[in-house]
Tab-separated table of C-alpha atoms in Angstrom:
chain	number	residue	atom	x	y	z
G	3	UNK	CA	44.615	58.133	39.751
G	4	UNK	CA	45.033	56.118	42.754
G	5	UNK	CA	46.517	52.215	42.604
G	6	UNK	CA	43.944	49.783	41.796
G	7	UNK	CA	44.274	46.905	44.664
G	8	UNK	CA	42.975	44.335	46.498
G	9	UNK	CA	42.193	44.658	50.310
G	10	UNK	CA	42.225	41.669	52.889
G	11	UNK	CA	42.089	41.408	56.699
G	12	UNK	CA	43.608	39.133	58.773
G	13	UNK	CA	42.291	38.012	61.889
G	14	UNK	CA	44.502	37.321	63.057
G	15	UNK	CA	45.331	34.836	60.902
G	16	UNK	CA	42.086	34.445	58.990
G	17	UNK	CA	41.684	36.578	56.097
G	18	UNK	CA	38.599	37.694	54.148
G	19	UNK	CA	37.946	39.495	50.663
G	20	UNK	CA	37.073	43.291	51.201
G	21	UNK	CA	37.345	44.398	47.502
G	22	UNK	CA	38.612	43.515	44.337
G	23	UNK	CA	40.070	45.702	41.604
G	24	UNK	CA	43.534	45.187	40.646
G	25	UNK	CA	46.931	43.531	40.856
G	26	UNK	CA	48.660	43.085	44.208
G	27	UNK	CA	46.473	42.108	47.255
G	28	UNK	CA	46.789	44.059	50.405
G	29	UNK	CA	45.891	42.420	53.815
G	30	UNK	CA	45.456	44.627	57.126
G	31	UNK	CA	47.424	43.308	59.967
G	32	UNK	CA	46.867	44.754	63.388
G	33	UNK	CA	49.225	45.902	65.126
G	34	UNK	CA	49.815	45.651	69.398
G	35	UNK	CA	47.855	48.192	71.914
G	36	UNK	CA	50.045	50.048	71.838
G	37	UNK	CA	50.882	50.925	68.243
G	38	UNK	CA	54.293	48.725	68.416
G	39	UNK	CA	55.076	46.097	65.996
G	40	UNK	CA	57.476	42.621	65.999
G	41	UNK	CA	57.994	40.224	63.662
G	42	UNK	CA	60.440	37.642	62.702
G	43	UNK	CA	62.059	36.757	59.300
G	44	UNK	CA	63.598	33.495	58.188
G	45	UNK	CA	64.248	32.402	54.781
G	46	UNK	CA	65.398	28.947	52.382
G	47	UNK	CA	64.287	26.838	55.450
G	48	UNK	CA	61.912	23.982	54.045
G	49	UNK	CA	63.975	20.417	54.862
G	50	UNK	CA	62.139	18.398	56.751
G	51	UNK	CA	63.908	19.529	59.866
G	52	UNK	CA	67.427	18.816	58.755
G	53	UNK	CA	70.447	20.715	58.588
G	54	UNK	CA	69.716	22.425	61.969
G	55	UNK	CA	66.034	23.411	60.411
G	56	UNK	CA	64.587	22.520	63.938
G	57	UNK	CA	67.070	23.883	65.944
G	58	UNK	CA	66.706	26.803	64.194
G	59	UNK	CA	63.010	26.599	64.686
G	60	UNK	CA	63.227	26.429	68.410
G	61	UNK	CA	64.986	29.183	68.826
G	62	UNK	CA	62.145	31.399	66.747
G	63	UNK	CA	59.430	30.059	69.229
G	64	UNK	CA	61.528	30.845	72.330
G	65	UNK	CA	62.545	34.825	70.672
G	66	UNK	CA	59.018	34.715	69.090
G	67	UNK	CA	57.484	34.461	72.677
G	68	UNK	CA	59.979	36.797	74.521
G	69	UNK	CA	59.245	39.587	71.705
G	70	UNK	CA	55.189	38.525	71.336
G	71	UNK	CA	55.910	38.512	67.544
G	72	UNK	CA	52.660	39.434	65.482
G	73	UNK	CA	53.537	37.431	62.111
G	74	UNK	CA	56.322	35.849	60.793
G	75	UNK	CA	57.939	36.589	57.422
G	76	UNK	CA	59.203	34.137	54.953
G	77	UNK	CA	61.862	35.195	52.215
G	78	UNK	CA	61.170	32.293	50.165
G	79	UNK	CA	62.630	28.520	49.222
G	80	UNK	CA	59.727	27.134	51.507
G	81	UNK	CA	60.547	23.841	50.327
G	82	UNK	CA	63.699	21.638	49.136
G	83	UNK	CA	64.836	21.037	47.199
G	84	UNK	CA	62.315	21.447	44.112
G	85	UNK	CA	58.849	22.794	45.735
G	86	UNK	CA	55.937	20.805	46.524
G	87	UNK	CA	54.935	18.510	43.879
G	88	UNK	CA	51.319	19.299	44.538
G	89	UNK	CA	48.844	20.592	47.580
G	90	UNK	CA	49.040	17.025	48.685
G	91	UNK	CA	52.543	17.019	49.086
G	92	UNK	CA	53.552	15.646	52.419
G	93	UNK	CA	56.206	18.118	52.656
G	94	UNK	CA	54.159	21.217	53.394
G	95	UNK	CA	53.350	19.272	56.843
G	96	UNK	CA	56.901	17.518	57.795
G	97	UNK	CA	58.376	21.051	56.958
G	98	UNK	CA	56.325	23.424	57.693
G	99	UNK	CA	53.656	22.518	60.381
G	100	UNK	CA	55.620	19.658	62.307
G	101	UNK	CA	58.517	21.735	62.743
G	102	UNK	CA	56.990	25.427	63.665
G	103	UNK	CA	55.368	24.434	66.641
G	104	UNK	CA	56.139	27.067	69.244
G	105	UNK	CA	52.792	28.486	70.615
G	106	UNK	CA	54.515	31.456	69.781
G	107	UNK	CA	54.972	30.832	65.847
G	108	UNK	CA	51.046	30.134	65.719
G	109	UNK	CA	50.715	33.541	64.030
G	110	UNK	CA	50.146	34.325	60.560
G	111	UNK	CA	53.107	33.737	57.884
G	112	UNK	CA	53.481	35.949	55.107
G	113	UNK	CA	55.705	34.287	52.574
G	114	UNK	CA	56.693	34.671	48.909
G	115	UNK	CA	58.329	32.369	46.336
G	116	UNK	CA	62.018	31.308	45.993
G	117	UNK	CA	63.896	30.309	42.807
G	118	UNK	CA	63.410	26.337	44.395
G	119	UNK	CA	59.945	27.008	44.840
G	120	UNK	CA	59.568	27.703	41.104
G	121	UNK	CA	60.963	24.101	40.310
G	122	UNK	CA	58.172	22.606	41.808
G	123	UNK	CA	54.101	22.746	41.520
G	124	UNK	CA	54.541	27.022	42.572
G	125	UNK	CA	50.826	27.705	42.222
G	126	UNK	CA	50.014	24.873	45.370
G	127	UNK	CA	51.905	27.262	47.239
G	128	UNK	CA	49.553	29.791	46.092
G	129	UNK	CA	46.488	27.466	46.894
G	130	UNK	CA	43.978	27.924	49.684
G	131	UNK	CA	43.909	24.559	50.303
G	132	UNK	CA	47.388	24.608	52.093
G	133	UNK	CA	45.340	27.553	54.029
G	134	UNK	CA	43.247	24.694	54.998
G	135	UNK	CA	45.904	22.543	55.923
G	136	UNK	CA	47.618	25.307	58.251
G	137	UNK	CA	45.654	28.335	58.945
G	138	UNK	CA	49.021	30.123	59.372
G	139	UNK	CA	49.787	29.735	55.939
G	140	UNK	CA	49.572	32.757	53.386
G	141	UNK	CA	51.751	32.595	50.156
G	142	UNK	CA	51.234	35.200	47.020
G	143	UNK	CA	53.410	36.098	44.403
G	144	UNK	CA	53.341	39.763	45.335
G	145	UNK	CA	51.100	41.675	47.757
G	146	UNK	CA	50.940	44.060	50.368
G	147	UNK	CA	50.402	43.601	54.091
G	148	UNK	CA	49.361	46.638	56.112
G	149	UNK	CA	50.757	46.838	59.299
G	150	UNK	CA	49.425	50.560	60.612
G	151	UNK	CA	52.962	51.441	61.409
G	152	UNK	CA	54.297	49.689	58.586
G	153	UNK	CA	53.755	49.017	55.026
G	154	UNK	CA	55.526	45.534	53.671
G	155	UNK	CA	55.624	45.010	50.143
G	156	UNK	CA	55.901	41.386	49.073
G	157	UNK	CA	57.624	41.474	45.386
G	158	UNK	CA	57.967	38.502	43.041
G	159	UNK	CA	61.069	38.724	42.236
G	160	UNK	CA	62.539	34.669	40.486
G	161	UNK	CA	61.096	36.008	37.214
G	162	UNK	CA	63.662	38.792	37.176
G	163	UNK	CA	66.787	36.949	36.704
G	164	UNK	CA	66.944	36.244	32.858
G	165	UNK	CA	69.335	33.299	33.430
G	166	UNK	CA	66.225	31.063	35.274
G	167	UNK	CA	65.098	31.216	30.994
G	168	UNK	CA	68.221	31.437	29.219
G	169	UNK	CA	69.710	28.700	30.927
G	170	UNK	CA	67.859	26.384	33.419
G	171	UNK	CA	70.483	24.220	33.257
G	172	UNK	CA	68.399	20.726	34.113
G	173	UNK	CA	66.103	22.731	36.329
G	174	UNK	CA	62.414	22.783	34.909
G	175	UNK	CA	60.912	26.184	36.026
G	176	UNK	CA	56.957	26.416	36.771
G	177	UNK	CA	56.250	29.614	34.759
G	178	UNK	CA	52.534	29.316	34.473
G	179	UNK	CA	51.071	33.296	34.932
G	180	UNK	CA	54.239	34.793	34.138
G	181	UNK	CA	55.094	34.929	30.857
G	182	UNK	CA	54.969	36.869	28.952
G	183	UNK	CA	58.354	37.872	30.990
G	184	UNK	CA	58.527	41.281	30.444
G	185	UNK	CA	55.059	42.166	30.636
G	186	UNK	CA	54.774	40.548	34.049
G	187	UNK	CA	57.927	42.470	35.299
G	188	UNK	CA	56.979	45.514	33.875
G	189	UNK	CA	53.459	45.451	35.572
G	190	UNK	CA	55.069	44.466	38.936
G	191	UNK	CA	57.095	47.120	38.595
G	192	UNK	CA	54.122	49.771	38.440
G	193	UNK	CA	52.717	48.156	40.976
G	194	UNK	CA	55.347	48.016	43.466
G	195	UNK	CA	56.074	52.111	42.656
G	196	UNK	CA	52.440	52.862	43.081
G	197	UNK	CA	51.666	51.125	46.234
G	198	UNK	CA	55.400	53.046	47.610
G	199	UNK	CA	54.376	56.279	46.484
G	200	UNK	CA	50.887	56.341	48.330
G	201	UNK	CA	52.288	54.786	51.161
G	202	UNK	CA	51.859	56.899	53.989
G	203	UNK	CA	53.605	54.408	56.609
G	204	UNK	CA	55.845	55.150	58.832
G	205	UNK	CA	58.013	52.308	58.098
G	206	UNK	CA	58.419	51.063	54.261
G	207	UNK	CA	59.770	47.831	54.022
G	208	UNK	CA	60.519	45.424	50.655
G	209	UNK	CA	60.613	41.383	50.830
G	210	UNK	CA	61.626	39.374	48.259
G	211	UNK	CA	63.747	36.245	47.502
G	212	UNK	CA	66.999	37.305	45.949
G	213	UNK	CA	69.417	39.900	47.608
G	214	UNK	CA	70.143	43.303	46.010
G	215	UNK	CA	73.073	43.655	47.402
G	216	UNK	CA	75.285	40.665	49.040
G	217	UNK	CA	78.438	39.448	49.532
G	218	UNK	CA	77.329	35.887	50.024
G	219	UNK	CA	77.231	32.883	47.089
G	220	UNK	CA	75.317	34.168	44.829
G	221	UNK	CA	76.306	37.903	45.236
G	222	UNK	CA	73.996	41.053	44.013
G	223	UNK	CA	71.201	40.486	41.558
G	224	UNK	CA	71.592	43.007	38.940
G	225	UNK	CA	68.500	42.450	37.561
G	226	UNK	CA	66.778	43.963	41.167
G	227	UNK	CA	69.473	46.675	41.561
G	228	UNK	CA	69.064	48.054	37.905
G	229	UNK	CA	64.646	47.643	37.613
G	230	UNK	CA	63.756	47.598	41.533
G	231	UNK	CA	66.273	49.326	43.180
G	232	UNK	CA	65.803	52.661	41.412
G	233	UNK	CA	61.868	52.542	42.554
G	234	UNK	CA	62.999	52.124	46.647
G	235	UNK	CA	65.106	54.773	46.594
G	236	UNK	CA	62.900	57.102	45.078
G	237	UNK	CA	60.112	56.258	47.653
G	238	UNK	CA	62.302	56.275	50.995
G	239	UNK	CA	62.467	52.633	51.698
G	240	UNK	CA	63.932	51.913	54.863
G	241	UNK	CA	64.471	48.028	55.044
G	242	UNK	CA	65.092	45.441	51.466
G	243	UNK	CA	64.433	42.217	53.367
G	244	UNK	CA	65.260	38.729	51.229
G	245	UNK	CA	67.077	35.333	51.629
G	246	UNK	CA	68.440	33.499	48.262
G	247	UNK	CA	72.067	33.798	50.018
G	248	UNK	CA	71.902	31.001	53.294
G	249	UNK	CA	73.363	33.393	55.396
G	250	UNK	CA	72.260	36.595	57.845
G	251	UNK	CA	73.746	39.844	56.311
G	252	UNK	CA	73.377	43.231	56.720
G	253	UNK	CA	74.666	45.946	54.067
G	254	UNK	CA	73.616	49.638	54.474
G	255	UNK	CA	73.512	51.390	51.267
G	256	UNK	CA	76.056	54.047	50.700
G	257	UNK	CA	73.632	56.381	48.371
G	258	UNK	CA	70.241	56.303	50.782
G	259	UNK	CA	68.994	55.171	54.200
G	260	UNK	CA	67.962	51.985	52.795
G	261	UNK	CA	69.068	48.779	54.835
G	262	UNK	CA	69.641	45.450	53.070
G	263	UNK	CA	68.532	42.624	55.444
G	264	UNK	CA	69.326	38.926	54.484
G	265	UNK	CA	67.904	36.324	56.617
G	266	UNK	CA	68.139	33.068	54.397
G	267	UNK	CA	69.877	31.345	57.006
G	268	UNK	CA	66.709	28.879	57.720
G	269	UNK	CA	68.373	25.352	57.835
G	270	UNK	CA	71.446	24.606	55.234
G	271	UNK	CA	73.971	27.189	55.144
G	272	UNK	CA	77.463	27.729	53.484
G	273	UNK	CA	80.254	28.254	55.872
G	274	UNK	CA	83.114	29.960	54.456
G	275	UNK	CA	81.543	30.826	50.635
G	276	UNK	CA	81.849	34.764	51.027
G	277	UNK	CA	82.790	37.115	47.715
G	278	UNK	CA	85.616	39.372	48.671
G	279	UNK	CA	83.930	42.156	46.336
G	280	UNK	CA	81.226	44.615	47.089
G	281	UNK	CA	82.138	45.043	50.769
G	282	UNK	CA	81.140	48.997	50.534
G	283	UNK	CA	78.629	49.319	53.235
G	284	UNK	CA	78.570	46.059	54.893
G	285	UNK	CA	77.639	46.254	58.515
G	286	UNK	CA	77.742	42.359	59.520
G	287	UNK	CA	77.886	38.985	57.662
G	288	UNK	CA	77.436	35.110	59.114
G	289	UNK	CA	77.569	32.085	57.183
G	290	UNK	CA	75.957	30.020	59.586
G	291	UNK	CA	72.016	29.197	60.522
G	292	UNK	CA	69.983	31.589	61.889
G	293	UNK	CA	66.933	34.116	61.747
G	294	UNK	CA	66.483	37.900	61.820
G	295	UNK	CA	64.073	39.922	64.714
G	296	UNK	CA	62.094	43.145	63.745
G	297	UNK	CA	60.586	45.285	66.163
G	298	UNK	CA	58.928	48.784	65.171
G	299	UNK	CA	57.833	51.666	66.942
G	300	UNK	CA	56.483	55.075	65.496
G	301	UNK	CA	60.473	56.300	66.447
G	302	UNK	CA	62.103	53.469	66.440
G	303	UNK	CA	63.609	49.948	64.647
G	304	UNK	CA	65.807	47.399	66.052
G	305	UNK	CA	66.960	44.891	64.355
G	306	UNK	CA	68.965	41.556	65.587
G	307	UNK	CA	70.232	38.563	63.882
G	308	UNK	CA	70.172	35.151	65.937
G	309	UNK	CA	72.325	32.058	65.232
G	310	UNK	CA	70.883	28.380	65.408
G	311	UNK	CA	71.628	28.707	69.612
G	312	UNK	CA	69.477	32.088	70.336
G	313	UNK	CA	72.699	34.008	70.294
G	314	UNK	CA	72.732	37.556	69.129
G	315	UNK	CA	75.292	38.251	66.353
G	316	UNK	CA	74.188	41.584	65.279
G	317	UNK	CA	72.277	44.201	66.230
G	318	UNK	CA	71.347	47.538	64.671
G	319	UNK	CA	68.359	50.493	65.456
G	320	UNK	CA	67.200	53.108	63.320
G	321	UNK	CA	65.744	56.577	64.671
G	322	UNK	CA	62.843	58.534	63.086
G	323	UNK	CA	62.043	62.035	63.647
G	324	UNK	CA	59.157	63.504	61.375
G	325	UNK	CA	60.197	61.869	58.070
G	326	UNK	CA	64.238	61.905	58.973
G	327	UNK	CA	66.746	58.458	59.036
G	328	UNK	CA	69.617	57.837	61.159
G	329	UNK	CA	70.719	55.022	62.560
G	330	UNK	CA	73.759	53.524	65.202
């Protein structure tokens, strides 16, 4: 039995209903002429412009027009440092809209939830009103976007970490359509493996908030490495793209050809708060602000991490050759 979904187009960056039957929304997303495909990623960015926000934003438009980007990818914490308080927030605009203004950044955003986004009003996020506001916006819990030469599943993943309900600590957590807990994780789950394991992409790439593996603050999620990993490595994922850490990393896994991206490097970051565990595998690691490049081809991925000036810190391609990884 095939996975029940839902299909959208974009339009580039307006979407309409195609069908509805079942849990995670897909959305087709052309890709260029000439089958290519280039993206950016930036995560835990939402501050009004501070902490080098705009700076960081600048550089985006000036990368996003030298690469003619198709979409933009958001790893979550949208907006500091609880959320929006409703659609009417003022914040969606002074940190979203007033500060992406590169003609180049006018381009759909795909973008999930963060942990901060959870302390707020989450479902205005979700709302199609903000859709109104800025036609580039598009926020879900999970879905899938259909790139042609790429599949990008968009995974949910705050309600995995059991201490966000054992102990808030004086955070209050919007949990409205997720508990029960383990029912909602468990069907996300099933999702997520279905949608990999009909995937016939060339490219199979994984967003979500919190890292799997990282050295930075708040380290691996074991939560995601004991329930999610499992399913990516079974289904040949190539990339595991979040933020949660305010950093750019890049840890290559030492048991399959998956790639752990994290660009959460947006607008505040932590210089200097690095764990010295867990180092197997890691390829490159910056505790300043910045933002991560993508471009695809049917043979090939490069990858690049940019700090707050436009410099490039890391880079790192991947070959294909029917079905086979390696990378330099």
């Amino acid at each position: 039995m095939g996975c029940d979904r839902w299909v959208m187009l974009v339009i580039p960056i307006i979407y309409a209903l195609s069908n509805v039957s079942g849990e995670l929304k897909r959305f087709e997303q052309p890709s260029k002429g000439d089958g290519s495909l280039s993206f950016l990623v930036i995560g835990d960015w939402g501050r009004r412009g501070a902490f080098n926000q705009s700076q960081v934003a600048f550089q985006m438009g000036k990368m996003g027009e030298k690469l003619d980007i198709d979409f933009v990818v958001s790893t979550g914490d949208n907006f500091y440092d609880n959320g929006l308080r409703s659609v009417h927030d003022l914040a969606f605009e002074e940190s979203f809209t007033n500060i992406y203004t590169a003609n180049s950044l006018q381009k759909q955003w795909y973008s999930v939830l963060g942990n901060h986004d959870y302390r707020g009003d989450a479902e205005a996020q979700l709302s199609p009103l903000l859709t109104k506001i800025d036609t580039r916006w598009l926020c879900l819990r999970s879905f899938i976007v259909n790139a042609e030469l790429a599949e990008i599943i968009f995974v949910d993943t705050t309600p995995f970490v059991k201490s966000y309900f054992q102990d808030p600590e004086d955070h209050i957590y919007d949990w409205r359509g997720i508990n029960p807990r383990k029912h909602y994780i468990a069907n996300l789950l099933k999702d997520v493996e279905c949608a990999l394991r009909e995937s016939n992409a060339k490219w199979k790439i994984v967003v979500g908030h919190h890292a799997i593996k990282s050295v930075g603050h708040h380290g691996d999620t074991k939560e995601l490495a004991t329930h999610l990993l499992p399913i990516l490595k079974a289904n040949n994922v190539d990339f595991y793209m979040n933020g949660h850490d305010h950093c750019l990393e890049h840890i290559s896994d030492t048991e399959s050809p998956i790639q752990f991206l994290t660009s959460g490097a947006g607008s505040k970051a932590w210089r200097g708060d690095v764990k010295q565990l867990n180092r197997e595998g890691l390829k490159f690691f910056y505790d300043g602000q910045g933002f991560m490049s993508v471009q695809l081809t049917q043979s090939n991925a490069k990858i690049a991490f940019y700090d707050v000036d436009g410099k490039i810190l890391h880079r790192w391609n991947a070959f294909k050759q029917f079905g086979d990884h390696s990378s330099i």
